[in-house]
Amino acid sequence: MAEVEEQEEDSEEEPKLKYERLSNGMTEILQNDAASCMTVHDKFLALGTHFGKVFLLDIQGNITQKFEISSVKINQISLDESGEYVGICSEDGKVQVFGLYTREGFHENFDCPIKVVALHPQFTRSNYKQFVTGGNKLLLYERNWLNRWKTSVLHEGEGTITNIKWRANLIAWANNVGVKIYDISTKQRITNVLRDNVSLRPDMYPCSLCWKDNTTLIVGWGSSIKICVVKERNPTEMRDLPSRYVEIVSAFETEFFICGLAPLADQLVTLFFVKENSDQMDEELCARPRLDIIQPLPESCEEISSDALTVRNFQDNECRDYRLEHSEGESLFYIISPKDIVVAKERDQDDHIDWLVQKKKYEEALMAAEISFKNIKRHDVQKIGMEYINHLVNTRDYDSAARKCVKVLGKNMELWENEVYRFKTIGQLKAISQYLPRGDLRLRPAIYEMILHEFLKTDYEGFATLIREWPGDLYNNMAIVQAVTDHLKRDPTNSTLLTTLAELYTYDQRYDRALEIYLRLRHKDVYQLIHKHNLFSSIEDKIVLLMDFDKEKAVDMLLDNEDKISIDKVVEELADRPELLHVYLHKLFKRDHHKGQKYHERQIGLYAEYDRPNLLPFLRDSTHCPLEKALEICQQRNFVEETVFLLSRMGNCRRALQMIMEELADVDKAIEFAKDQDDAELWDDLISYSIDKPPFITGLLNNIGTHVDPILLIRRIKEGMEIPNLRDSLVKILHDYNLQILLREGCKKILVADSLSLLQKMHRTQMRGVRVDEENICESCHATILPSDMAKTFNVVVFHCRHMFHKECLPSSGTIPGLQFCNICSAKRRGPGSGILEMKK
């Protein structure tokens, strides 16, 4: 089939149908003859010509059978649903109905032209051997039980019948007046749909009929379309009316003349005959026929698509020369004209993708192709993608083109390399560099090296980014190292190149060289490099450099890896940098007070020099610090608080208190010190030192009430001495004393209440019954407490302590007549062996 040119009114809107010219045997037929009618079956085509021939063709247009029917035009061909029987009528009045495989049937010659013939859809079945013909009248032919044909007139008197369509039990036909429907099951005529535009000649502008389903008839005549629905009448309203009636659900006018109709889901396919005015003369010229898809509405329609078709000799054709036939099974639409037959079909996914590519909508085309990739064979996703990449390159959108390579080229390494060389030719290697494959599938190392050399010439930062992002085994590492080294000869201090060189050394496992560069640059990744590759042996002589770079990180790393770099080694390396040594030893001490004990003496001086606020906490927490040395250093530097602490720790509390009072003049701290030591002599020294200092006396009066009897202080105050806030101090002393009395009384009440509660609880417990059963034994003779014969009398003594005895096993009641004690519990109170003695008594 050859493609047919079509004209789209809106080139940006995708067409709904595609067109092909029916060729092969059809071409040969139409060269010597002209098509007058055609009927479509799902399996084959039946074509009638102006020279009275009928051809059966396959759907590609190849001739399978030929019938010489008449010498004049074939007006109509009708097929039953099975495609086994055919009805043919011609302009000379011949009517033939026969089986395609039997040739038996009806043959008749009439004295007038027969315009149409229609077989019953179920003609193959014996009880449905019926067909109708249309000339001046509508005749129904039925085969009876004697195998004879019976004829009956269904309608006459309204001119020539030009079209008949038979669906199920309904026959629709058109004459000069209008369209009528006959129900063959009830033998009733249902309705009459009048022709709207009576000015048009019915022979020039014939009526088009089409059944959408068993009850919906579509009528097109002139420029008018009506959709009629056959409905069942309510039995209560029948009377003398037919059991069915027709309702027109949609009626509207079109712009052009209708010469064919076909259903497409809930839409309509319409074939229009178009005339256009000539600019040079007043007469109208025949234009290309149009095939439109429209959406019917109750009083109008909406155009979905419209195509103008270039059929052969369209300039010479009239409206009556065109017909539209359709195949319901495959949604194929055949446009029949005398010298050309065009097939229209719905566009599939392949066509949709072709259109997108044609409109340069490559992104949508790729998506559509990927979605339908499993179902289509003709479209190659990669081919579409390459067209898209070419388009992006031509429009200089190089980044988008490179990005699309990932999706389009996929695992095809040959195509990848071709694209890389193309991007090199146009000077856009940088654009494609970030999208190159770098996983399991890879290009040749030379490709990656070529891109790296390109970046190294023009973009150090981009080069560094690629080295970080690309795995080191993509390319020849030594070749790239040499290239970077050559560039560093011209720019030896370039930090970007140095950092990149360090990374290349790392990929090549030359960690010492990488470490040297990182330390030189004071790069943050130096610690990660050391940890990751266990380079601690390489940094033993670089500890000062590491700490100069970042003290905190360096010390943490050294302390976390003491097994690899010993404390002694670190101290040795930092001996000439005491400020760094102090940072290291201080953190070591914070982690463990004992690990660096041999350096505690040295730390005293380091704290005194670089970190006095932490000196006193160090002195408090260290158990390995030589106190005499520490005292010497603190006294030399006049560190009073630290000296006071050391004096008190060495037992010289009186001297420590004296320093607090004389050098610090802080009575509160002196009182706190005395409280901590809790020494009566120290309190006496404090009072003695403060007795001639009124402010100190006030401080003592306010704070010593709970530790020392205030009377001792008050008695030693000289008469006439003026003491600030004395009244408030005395009130506080009295208040504190009163509070102590209240506390004692409260405690006493609580003690008495608790004692009483416990006594009551004990009494309740002792008053409870005690269970005695066969498992209990006598604590003296160790026999079961209950006799085997319970009928005999027996005596058992059970004490509150739950010890049990046979009465005869108990010793004498003792010194107090009538009062018996548990000799086991009594022995426990008296001491070891006393119970045995008691038993012997």
Coordinates of C-alpha atoms in Angstrom, one line a residue, residues 14 347 349-369 376 378-391:
E14 CA -1.2 15.1 16.0
R347 CA -2.7 5.7 14.3
Q349 CA 2.0 3.8 19.0
D350 CA 4.6 3.6 16.2
D351 CA 2.8 6.3 14.4
H352 CA 2.6 8.4 17.5
I353 CA 6.4 8.1 18.0
D354 CA 7.0 8.9 14.3
W355 CA 5.0 12.1 14.6
L356 CA 6.8 13.1 17.8
V357 CA 10.2 12.6 16.2
Q358 CA 9.0 14.5 13.1
K359 CA 8.0 17.4 15.3
K360 CA 11.3 17.2 17.1
K361 CA 9.6 16.3 20.4
Y362 CA 12.4 13.8 21.2
E363 CA 11.9 13.7 24.9
E364 CA 8.3 12.6 24.6
A365 CA 9.2 10.2 21.7
L366 CA 11.8 8.5 23.9
M367 CA 9.3 8.1 26.8
A368 CA 6.6 6.7 24.5
A369 CA 9.1 4.3 22.9
I376 CA 6.7 -2.5 19.1
R378 CA 9.7 -1.1 14.2
H379 CA 10.9 1.6 16.5
D380 CA 14.4 1.4 17.9
V381 CA 14.7 3.4 21.1
Q382 CA 18.4 3.9 20.5
K383 CA 17.7 5.3 17.0
I384 CA 15.3 7.8 18.3
G385 CA 17.7 8.7 21.1
M386 CA 20.6 9.3 18.6
E387 CA 18.3 11.6 16.6
Y388 CA 17.6 13.5 19.8
I389 CA 21.3 13.8 20.7
N390 CA 22.1 15.0 17.1
H391 CA 19.4 17.6 17.4

